[in-house]
Amino acid sequence: MTSLVNEADPFRAAVHEAVDLLLGHWRALADERLPVTPDLAPGAVAAALPAGPPERGEPLDRILRDTWDTVVPGLVHWQHPAFLAYYPTGNSPASVLAELVTAGLGVQGMMWTTGPAATELEQVVTDWLAKALGLPERFLHTSANGGGVIQDSASSAVLVATVAALHRASRGRWRDHGTEGRYRLYRTEEANSCVPKAARVAGLGASAAVPTLPGTARMDPDALRARIAADRRAGAVPAIVVATAGTTGTCAVDPLADLGRICREEGVWLHVDAAYAGPAALCPEHRWLNDGVEAADSYAVNAHKWMRTGTPCDVMWTADRRALTDAMSITPSYLRNDATETGEVVDYRDWQIPLGRPMRALKLWYVMRAHGLEGLRSAIRHDVRMAELLAGLVARENGFELVTHRLGLVVFRLDTDRRTREAAGRLAGDPGIQLTPATVDGRPALRAAVGSPLLTEAGVHRVWRTIRDHARACA
Amino acid sequence: MTSLVNEADPFRAAVHEAVDLLLGHWRALADERLPVTPDLAPGAVAAALPAGPPERGEPLDRILRDTWDTVVPGLVHWQHPAFLAYYPTGNSPASVLAELVTAGLGVQGMMWTTGPAATELEQVVTDWLAKALGLPERFLHTSANGGGVIQDSASSAVLVATVAALHRASRGRWRDHGTEGRYRLYRTEEANSCVPKAARVAGLGASAAVPTLPGTARMDPDALRARIAADRRAGAVPAIVVATAGTTGTCAVDPLADLGRICREEGVWLHVDAAYAGPAALCPEHRWLNDGVEAADSYAVNAHKWMRTGTPCDVMWTADRRALTDAMSITPSYLRNDATETGEVVDYRDWQIPLGRPMRALKLWYVMRAHGLEGLRSAIRHDVRMAELLAGLVARENGFELVTHRLGLVVFRLDTDRRTREAAGRLAGDPGIQLTPATVDGRPALRAAVGSPLLTEAGVHRVWRTIRDHARACA
């Protein structure tokens, strides 16, 4: 099965078989006939595989069979109704279909000239999504200096924002002279791990955390202002503030309007990481998430978290696209072309770390069209309702404390830290459910993030019984 | 079409339709019934699309139809036999099938514990490929401190190698204190644009190019040694040499053995970017490409260039995985788990820039099994034969000069620079072919990189006639 044209029949048959296998798999997940996590020792899957590749080609149907015999039983099923760990990774038939078509077309869209439709579709769908989320005009491709781009992850979006900010803060010196340890990134301890990682990768070293407002997980604007002033006095250059709308630990939202005001006054780049919570702004009742985003220089949401889109699909907008492209463009002779030189086109290679890229926009286009805004909103509302149901069950139960509940996230603990830790251990050993441990205000807690498209009310009650039973078994 | 389970029939029907559309598309490419590049003004595709997303969902068959009506005619067809631009982006039915299954399973494999089989399959297939390429044992997961990882691109591999090298060169200081403008990356002008871009992103500023050996595009080892010595005297810390096996311009191969010796003596990280040429080492007759790779600290090939695998699929190996993971790991409470703490498992989030990642290994597993090593070798040999044929036609033609020919790359020019530039312009305006302009030894040239799985001998003759006719039309 090696040619694009000479073995049409076996390819067609394999795709037909694959779609039936996937439909059966999704049905098995919906019915909870599969566990969430496998019961496997490290190395078991590797040991079941041959030590080397075959010398001669094998038929696709055998490879599919081995996938279901060897790989699928060794997976954690992120689409399982009782998968409540991390934040979700979305999925839907439209997203899967788009991946098939994208792969089949096999286009590499690094520049407009290597895939005009790939590029323009990305400009159009990122504009669509910006409007649907109520983001400012200045993030649109139709604005003077804004636009959207699809990154692989919120991590990459933060890194891209950081290098653009360094370029701007250094007035271009950074390109030639590097970071020289003088530039500062600001974030809280609640920022996702990708934020200090981006600071480190960009050569900034450790990024000291700005304190949070007392009793909250939200950045303290006065503390930020004081930190910036102290850094300036010490000869450092404040470059970027990374705020979060929907922190990983507790779904807290930084005070964007206050931070934006400070960033404007200080000439510091404001990036808003709304990886998880951002898509909720599709619904008017959650539109408050965007309050203050007008002052942001860049903003990112993971369509692959809460928009029924498979990973990877992070959508990042900037109001200063020239900072991105000035920071990142390098044009050797083999990348020169007339379209680029006119300046009339977007070359997405200069909006991201990698040079090459697949056609990224087809998936978002399929998902937005197949669901419609109505469908995407009702998916979010469904998940929020499921989280409310779970939060209510937790709050009413003796021996449980509801720590926080926002959007699809429910964080709780038991009456003592020892019991919370014991319950976390028991739950981690139960293949029928997955949650994540967390530390909130220095105390252990458990996070349940709702997001499987297959979770129903009955499923929430099953999840709750599992949690409660493990808790009751704790001494 | 929004649920994973409630609309099985329309999803199945849409996938069946998509596979037939793709088979028809590949056949049309094989028969050259489609142009390579569209005849479109910037903005034409965007103008053909609605200004916003639909409020209500649309059926998948309508979205598929619009894909072929609006998007496909606006693409550059990287799989077209007469697409000779850049280096190729591979494809095959096995690769496309794997993307469908990967998307359907919807797993996020950032850590072993979030997808044990996704992680172990990646360890196994990267070991498979290392053995098939004849790479050193120290790159295998079964070695003490080595292993492979799938990155999205050679760009990301270079960046990851750079941060690992900075971490090692600084003895860990870099994590907290940043680059401080003291660390150096070495490369030639012939290195891909992603190399200076990685240096810039990592906060190193401009990376001065090391001179090449006279009359070649290969790094001059003596010049490297002198540069390192001068930098040390100036108080800088040499951190990494990025060598290339198969440069973008002329497919030149840096003298890896000499560079490796210097790097070992100097304690400098050696990364080998074999993005394009690397897979050729599957064939014994091209195994020389690996000469000297024993001393490398990391090595990367793009399976998505010359291994019939769709983008993205860059495979990177390191002999010092602890440098990667020490440089990049950050573990907040929600990422803590027992498996990680035992140290018995691989968490790929610490081998890459992003936190999250899809299940990346399935595609490489499908491609290696479906083709077998025999099939992958015969694909490479086919492409090399096609390039030889084209190079021979160029060499025998009056008024043409064969500048260089290696593996699947043929670089040539006309008898005067003016005529070369004119021919390049004419070819750029011909939708039936795509080549890339290049500058070799300061003079204009044209690059033809063979790699479409659909290119036949007859196709090479058609390509050649097109090139020759445009050349003859030049004044």
Short mmCIF file of N, CA and C in Angstrom, two decimals, chain B residues 308-420:
data_model
loop_
_atom_site.label_atom_id
_atom_site.label_comp_id
_atom_site.label_asym_id
_atom_site.label_seq_id
_atom_site.Cartn_x
_atom_site.Cartn_y
_atom_site.Cartn_z
N ARG B 308 7.68 9.19 2.33
CA ARG B 308 6.28 8.95 1.98
C ARG B 308 5.33 9.16 3.16
N THR B 309 5.72 10.08 4.04
CA THR B 309 4.93 10.39 5.23
C THR B 309 4.46 11.84 5.13
N GLY B 310 3.21 12.08 5.48
CA GLY B 310 2.69 13.44 5.42
C GLY B 310 3.26 14.31 6.52
N THR B 311 3.28 15.62 6.27
CA THR B 311 3.76 16.56 7.28
C THR B 311 2.70 16.71 8.36
N PRO B 312 3.01 16.87 9.63
CA PRO B 312 4.36 16.95 10.19
C PRO B 312 4.86 15.62 10.73
N CYS B 313 6.13 15.31 10.46
CA CYS B 313 6.76 14.12 11.05
C CYS B 313 8.28 14.22 10.96
N ASP B 314 8.86 15.03 11.85
CA ASP B 314 10.32 15.11 11.95
C ASP B 314 10.75 14.17 13.06
N VAL B 315 11.74 13.33 12.77
CA VAL B 315 12.22 12.41 13.80
C VAL B 315 13.59 12.88 14.27
N MET B 316 13.68 13.10 15.56
CA MET B 316 14.91 13.62 16.16
C MET B 316 15.42 12.61 17.19
N TRP B 317 16.72 12.36 17.14
CA TRP B 317 17.32 11.49 18.16
C TRP B 317 18.35 12.29 18.95
N THR B 318 18.53 11.90 20.18
CA THR B 318 19.61 12.48 20.95
C THR B 318 20.35 11.37 21.68
N ALA B 319 21.63 11.61 21.93
CA ALA B 319 22.41 10.69 22.75
C ALA B 319 22.50 11.22 24.17
N ASP B 320 21.82 12.35 24.45
CA ASP B 320 21.86 12.93 25.80
C ASP B 320 20.46 13.40 26.16
N ARG B 321 19.59 12.43 26.41
CA ARG B 321 18.19 12.81 26.65
C ARG B 321 18.04 13.56 27.96
N ARG B 322 18.96 13.35 28.89
CA ARG B 322 18.84 14.08 30.16
C ARG B 322 19.05 15.58 29.96
N ALA B 323 19.87 15.94 28.99
CA ALA B 323 20.04 17.38 28.73
C ALA B 323 18.72 17.99 28.24
N LEU B 324 18.02 17.27 27.38
CA LEU B 324 16.73 17.76 26.89
C LEU B 324 15.74 17.90 28.03
N THR B 325 15.59 16.83 28.78
CA THR B 325 14.54 16.85 29.79
C THR B 325 14.90 17.74 30.98
N ASP B 326 16.19 17.82 31.32
CA ASP B 326 16.57 18.75 32.39
C ASP B 326 16.34 20.19 31.95
N ALA B 327 16.61 20.45 30.67
CA ALA B 327 16.42 21.82 30.18
C ALA B 327 14.94 22.19 30.20
N MET B 328 14.08 21.24 29.88
CA MET B 328 12.70 21.65 29.59
C MET B 328 11.65 21.26 30.61
N SER B 329 11.98 20.42 31.58
CA SER B 329 10.88 20.00 32.44
C SER B 329 10.51 21.05 33.48
N ILE B 330 9.23 21.20 33.65
CA ILE B 330 8.62 22.05 34.68
C ILE B 330 7.41 21.25 35.12
N THR B 331 7.29 20.95 36.40
CA THR B 331 6.21 20.05 36.81
C THR B 331 5.34 20.64 37.90
N PRO B 332 4.27 21.32 37.49
CA PRO B 332 3.29 21.81 38.47
C PRO B 332 2.48 20.64 39.01
N SER B 333 1.69 20.90 40.02
CA SER B 333 1.00 19.80 40.71
C SER B 333 0.12 18.98 39.77
N TYR B 334 -0.55 19.64 38.81
CA TYR B 334 -1.49 18.90 37.97
C TYR B 334 -0.80 17.98 36.96
N LEU B 335 0.53 18.07 36.84
CA LEU B 335 1.23 17.15 35.94
C LEU B 335 1.99 16.07 36.72
N ARG B 336 1.88 16.09 38.04
CA ARG B 336 2.58 15.08 38.83
C ARG B 336 1.87 13.75 38.77
N ASN B 337 2.62 12.68 38.69
CA ASN B 337 2.01 11.34 38.70
C ASN B 337 3.08 10.32 39.06
N ASP B 338 2.62 9.19 39.55
CA ASP B 338 3.55 8.16 40.04
C ASP B 338 4.49 7.64 38.95
N ALA B 339 3.93 7.42 37.75
CA ALA B 339 4.75 6.85 36.67
C ALA B 339 5.95 7.74 36.39
N THR B 340 5.71 9.05 36.31
CA THR B 340 6.80 9.99 36.06
C THR B 340 7.81 9.95 37.20
N GLU B 341 7.29 9.89 38.43
CA GLU B 341 8.20 9.96 39.57
C GLU B 341 9.10 8.74 39.73
N THR B 342 8.68 7.61 39.19
CA THR B 342 9.56 6.44 39.23
C THR B 342 10.75 6.62 38.29
N GLY B 343 10.60 7.49 37.28
CA GLY B 343 11.67 7.66 36.30
C GLY B 343 11.76 6.53 35.30
N GLU B 344 10.77 5.66 35.31
CA GLU B 344 10.81 4.50 34.40
C GLU B 344 10.20 4.79 33.04
N VAL B 345 9.54 5.93 32.92
CA VAL B 345 8.81 6.19 31.68
C VAL B 345 9.34 7.45 31.01
N VAL B 346 9.02 7.57 29.72
CA VAL B 346 9.36 8.76 28.95
C VAL B 346 8.14 9.69 28.94
N ASP B 347 8.35 10.96 29.27
CA ASP B 347 7.29 11.96 29.15
C ASP B 347 7.70 12.89 28.02
N TYR B 348 7.07 12.74 26.87
CA TYR B 348 7.55 13.47 25.69
C TYR B 348 7.35 14.99 25.79
N ARG B 349 6.53 15.45 26.73
CA ARG B 349 6.39 16.90 26.89
C ARG B 349 7.74 17.56 27.19
N ASP B 350 8.66 16.79 27.81
CA ASP B 350 9.96 17.36 28.15
C ASP B 350 10.99 17.19 27.04
N TRP B 351 10.55 16.69 25.90
CA TRP B 351 11.44 16.51 24.74
C TRP B 351 11.09 17.51 23.64
N GLN B 352 10.19 18.42 23.91
CA GLN B 352 9.69 19.32 22.87
C GLN B 352 9.29 20.66 23.48
N ILE B 353 9.02 21.65 22.61
CA ILE B 353 8.63 22.98 23.08
C ILE B 353 7.19 22.98 23.62
N PRO B 354 6.22 22.46 22.88
CA PRO B 354 4.85 22.50 23.41
C PRO B 354 4.65 21.55 24.59
N LEU B 355 3.61 21.82 25.37
CA LEU B 355 3.23 20.88 26.43
C LEU B 355 2.43 19.72 25.80
N GLY B 356 1.35 20.05 25.13
CA GLY B 356 0.49 19.01 24.56
C GLY B 356 0.99 18.50 23.22
N ARG B 357 0.51 17.33 22.82
CA ARG B 357 0.88 16.77 21.52
C ARG B 357 -0.11 15.67 21.16
N PRO B 358 -0.40 15.53 19.87
CA PRO B 358 -1.21 14.39 19.44
C PRO B 358 -0.39 13.10 19.55
N MET B 359 -1.03 11.96 19.28
CA MET B 359 -0.30 10.70 19.19
C MET B 359 0.47 10.74 17.87
N ARG B 360 1.78 10.98 17.96
CA ARG B 360 2.52 11.25 16.72
C ARG B 360 3.05 10.01 16.03
N ALA B 361 3.13 8.88 16.76
CA ALA B 361 3.88 7.74 16.24
C ALA B 361 3.08 6.86 15.30
N LEU B 362 1.75 6.93 15.41
CA LEU B 362 0.95 6.01 14.61
C LEU B 362 1.27 6.14 13.12
N LYS B 363 1.45 7.37 12.66
CA LYS B 363 1.69 7.63 11.24
C LYS B 363 2.99 6.99 10.77
N LEU B 364 4.03 7.15 11.57
CA LEU B 364 5.32 6.57 11.18
C LEU B 364 5.25 5.04 11.22
N TRP B 365 4.52 4.51 12.18
CA TRP B 365 4.34 3.06 12.29
C TRP B 365 3.61 2.53 11.05
N TYR B 366 2.52 3.18 10.68
CA TYR B 366 1.77 2.75 9.49
C TYR B 366 2.66 2.81 8.24
N VAL B 367 3.39 3.90 8.09
CA VAL B 367 4.19 4.07 6.88
C VAL B 367 5.31 3.03 6.82
N MET B 368 6.00 2.80 7.94
CA MET B 368 7.11 1.85 7.91
C MET B 368 6.59 0.43 7.66
N ARG B 369 5.44 0.10 8.24
CA ARG B 369 4.92 -1.24 8.04
C ARG B 369 4.32 -1.43 6.65
N ALA B 370 3.57 -0.44 6.19
CA ALA B 370 2.89 -0.60 4.90
C ALA B 370 3.88 -0.68 3.74
N HIS B 371 4.95 0.10 3.85
CA HIS B 371 5.95 0.08 2.78
C HIS B 371 7.00 -1.00 3.01
N GLY B 372 7.29 -1.27 4.25
CA GLY B 372 8.45 -2.10 4.55
C GLY B 372 9.72 -1.35 4.18
N LEU B 373 10.85 -1.79 4.70
CA LEU B 373 12.10 -1.10 4.37
C LEU B 373 12.37 -1.16 2.87
N GLU B 374 12.00 -2.30 2.30
CA GLU B 374 12.15 -2.49 0.85
C GLU B 374 11.39 -1.42 0.08
N GLY B 375 10.17 -1.17 0.47
CA GLY B 375 9.35 -0.17 -0.22
C GLY B 375 9.89 1.23 -0.05
N LEU B 376 10.37 1.53 1.15
CA LEU B 376 10.92 2.88 1.38
C LEU B 376 12.20 3.07 0.58
N ARG B 377 13.02 2.01 0.53
CA ARG B 377 14.25 2.09 -0.27
C ARG B 377 13.93 2.25 -1.75
N SER B 378 12.94 1.52 -2.21
CA SER B 378 12.68 1.60 -3.65
C SER B 378 12.08 2.95 -4.00
N ALA B 379 11.37 3.60 -3.07
CA ALA B 379 10.87 4.95 -3.33
C ALA B 379 12.03 5.92 -3.48
N ILE B 380 13.01 5.80 -2.58
CA ILE B 380 14.19 6.68 -2.66
C ILE B 380 14.94 6.43 -3.96
N ARG B 381 15.12 5.15 -4.29
CA ARG B 381 15.87 4.83 -5.52
C ARG B 381 15.13 5.33 -6.76
N HIS B 382 13.82 5.23 -6.73
CA HIS B 382 13.04 5.75 -7.86
C HIS B 382 13.30 7.25 -8.02
N ASP B 383 13.23 7.99 -6.91
CA ASP B 383 13.41 9.44 -6.99
C ASP B 383 14.83 9.78 -7.44
N VAL B 384 15.81 9.05 -6.95
CA VAL B 384 17.19 9.32 -7.36
C VAL B 384 17.35 9.07 -8.86
N ARG B 385 16.73 8.00 -9.34
CA ARG B 385 16.78 7.72 -10.79
C ARG B 385 16.13 8.83 -11.59
N MET B 386 15.00 9.33 -11.11
CA MET B 386 14.32 10.42 -11.83
C MET B 386 15.21 11.67 -11.86
N ALA B 387 15.90 11.95 -10.74
CA ALA B 387 16.78 13.11 -10.69
C ALA B 387 17.98 12.92 -11.63
N GLU B 388 18.49 11.69 -11.68
CA GLU B 388 19.62 11.41 -12.59
C GLU B 388 19.21 11.64 -14.04
N LEU B 389 18.00 11.19 -14.33
CA LEU B 389 17.50 11.38 -15.70
C LEU B 389 17.43 12.86 -16.03
N LEU B 390 16.85 13.64 -15.11
CA LEU B 390 16.73 15.08 -15.36
C LEU B 390 18.11 15.73 -15.45
N ALA B 391 19.01 15.34 -14.55
CA ALA B 391 20.35 15.93 -14.54
C ALA B 391 21.07 15.62 -15.86
N GLY B 392 20.87 14.42 -16.37
CA GLY B 392 21.49 14.04 -17.64
C GLY B 392 20.96 14.89 -18.80
N LEU B 393 19.66 15.12 -18.79
CA LEU B 393 19.07 15.93 -19.85
C LEU B 393 19.60 17.36 -19.79
N VAL B 394 19.73 17.90 -18.58
CA VAL B 394 20.26 19.25 -18.40
C VAL B 394 21.71 19.30 -18.90
N ALA B 395 22.50 18.32 -18.48
CA ALA B 395 23.94 18.34 -18.78
C ALA B 395 24.21 18.25 -20.27
N ARG B 396 23.34 17.57 -20.99
CA ARG B 396 23.57 17.37 -22.42
C ARG B 396 23.07 18.52 -23.28
N GLU B 397 22.37 19.48 -22.66
CA GLU B 397 21.74 20.52 -23.46
C GLU B 397 22.64 21.75 -23.59
N ASN B 398 22.81 22.20 -24.80
CA ASN B 398 23.56 23.44 -25.01
C ASN B 398 22.87 24.62 -24.32
N GLY B 399 23.68 25.47 -23.73
CA GLY B 399 23.11 26.65 -23.09
C GLY B 399 22.68 26.41 -21.66
N PHE B 400 22.80 25.16 -21.20
CA PHE B 400 22.49 24.84 -19.80
C PHE B 400 23.77 24.45 -19.07
N GLU B 401 23.83 24.75 -17.81
CA GLU B 401 24.96 24.29 -16.99
C GLU B 401 24.40 23.55 -15.79
N LEU B 402 24.83 22.31 -15.62
CA LEU B 402 24.43 21.55 -14.42
C LEU B 402 25.32 22.02 -13.27
N VAL B 403 24.75 22.73 -12.31
CA VAL B 403 25.56 23.27 -11.21
C VAL B 403 25.89 22.16 -10.21
N THR B 404 24.87 21.41 -9.84
CA THR B 404 25.12 20.28 -8.97
C THR B 404 23.95 19.32 -9.03
N HIS B 405 24.25 18.08 -8.68
CA HIS B 405 23.22 17.07 -8.67
C HIS B 405 23.56 16.10 -7.56
N ARG B 406 22.67 16.00 -6.56
CA ARG B 406 22.91 15.04 -5.48
C ARG B 406 21.57 14.51 -5.00
N LEU B 407 21.48 13.20 -4.85
CA LEU B 407 20.25 12.53 -4.44
C LEU B 407 19.10 12.98 -5.36
N GLY B 408 18.06 13.57 -4.80
CA GLY B 408 16.93 13.96 -5.64
C GLY B 408 16.97 15.40 -6.11
N LEU B 409 18.08 16.08 -5.88
CA LEU B 409 18.15 17.51 -6.21
C LEU B 409 19.02 17.78 -7.44
N VAL B 410 18.47 18.57 -8.34
CA VAL B 410 19.20 18.98 -9.54
C VAL B 410 19.22 20.51 -9.57
N VAL B 411 20.44 21.09 -9.57
CA VAL B 411 20.55 22.55 -9.61
C VAL B 411 21.24 22.92 -10.92
N PHE B 412 20.67 23.87 -11.60
CA PHE B 412 21.24 24.22 -12.91
C PHE B 412 21.06 25.72 -13.17
N ARG B 413 21.76 26.17 -14.21
CA ARG B 413 21.55 27.55 -14.66
C ARG B 413 21.70 27.62 -16.17
N LEU B 414 21.34 28.75 -16.74
CA LEU B 414 21.56 28.94 -18.18
C LEU B 414 22.93 29.60 -18.39
N ASP B 415 23.27 29.87 -19.64
CA ASP B 415 24.64 30.31 -19.92
C ASP B 415 24.93 31.71 -19.40
N THR B 416 23.90 32.53 -19.24
CA THR B 416 24.16 33.84 -18.63
C THR B 416 23.20 34.03 -17.46
N ASP B 417 23.62 34.87 -16.51
CA ASP B 417 22.77 35.12 -15.34
C ASP B 417 21.47 35.79 -15.76
N ARG B 418 21.56 36.65 -16.76
CA ARG B 418 20.37 37.33 -17.22
C ARG B 418 19.35 36.31 -17.75
N ARG B 419 19.84 35.35 -18.52
CA ARG B 419 18.93 34.34 -19.06
C ARG B 419 18.39 33.43 -17.94
N THR B 420 19.22 33.12 -16.97
CA THR B 420 18.73 32.31 -15.84
C THR B 420 17.59 33.02 -15.14
#
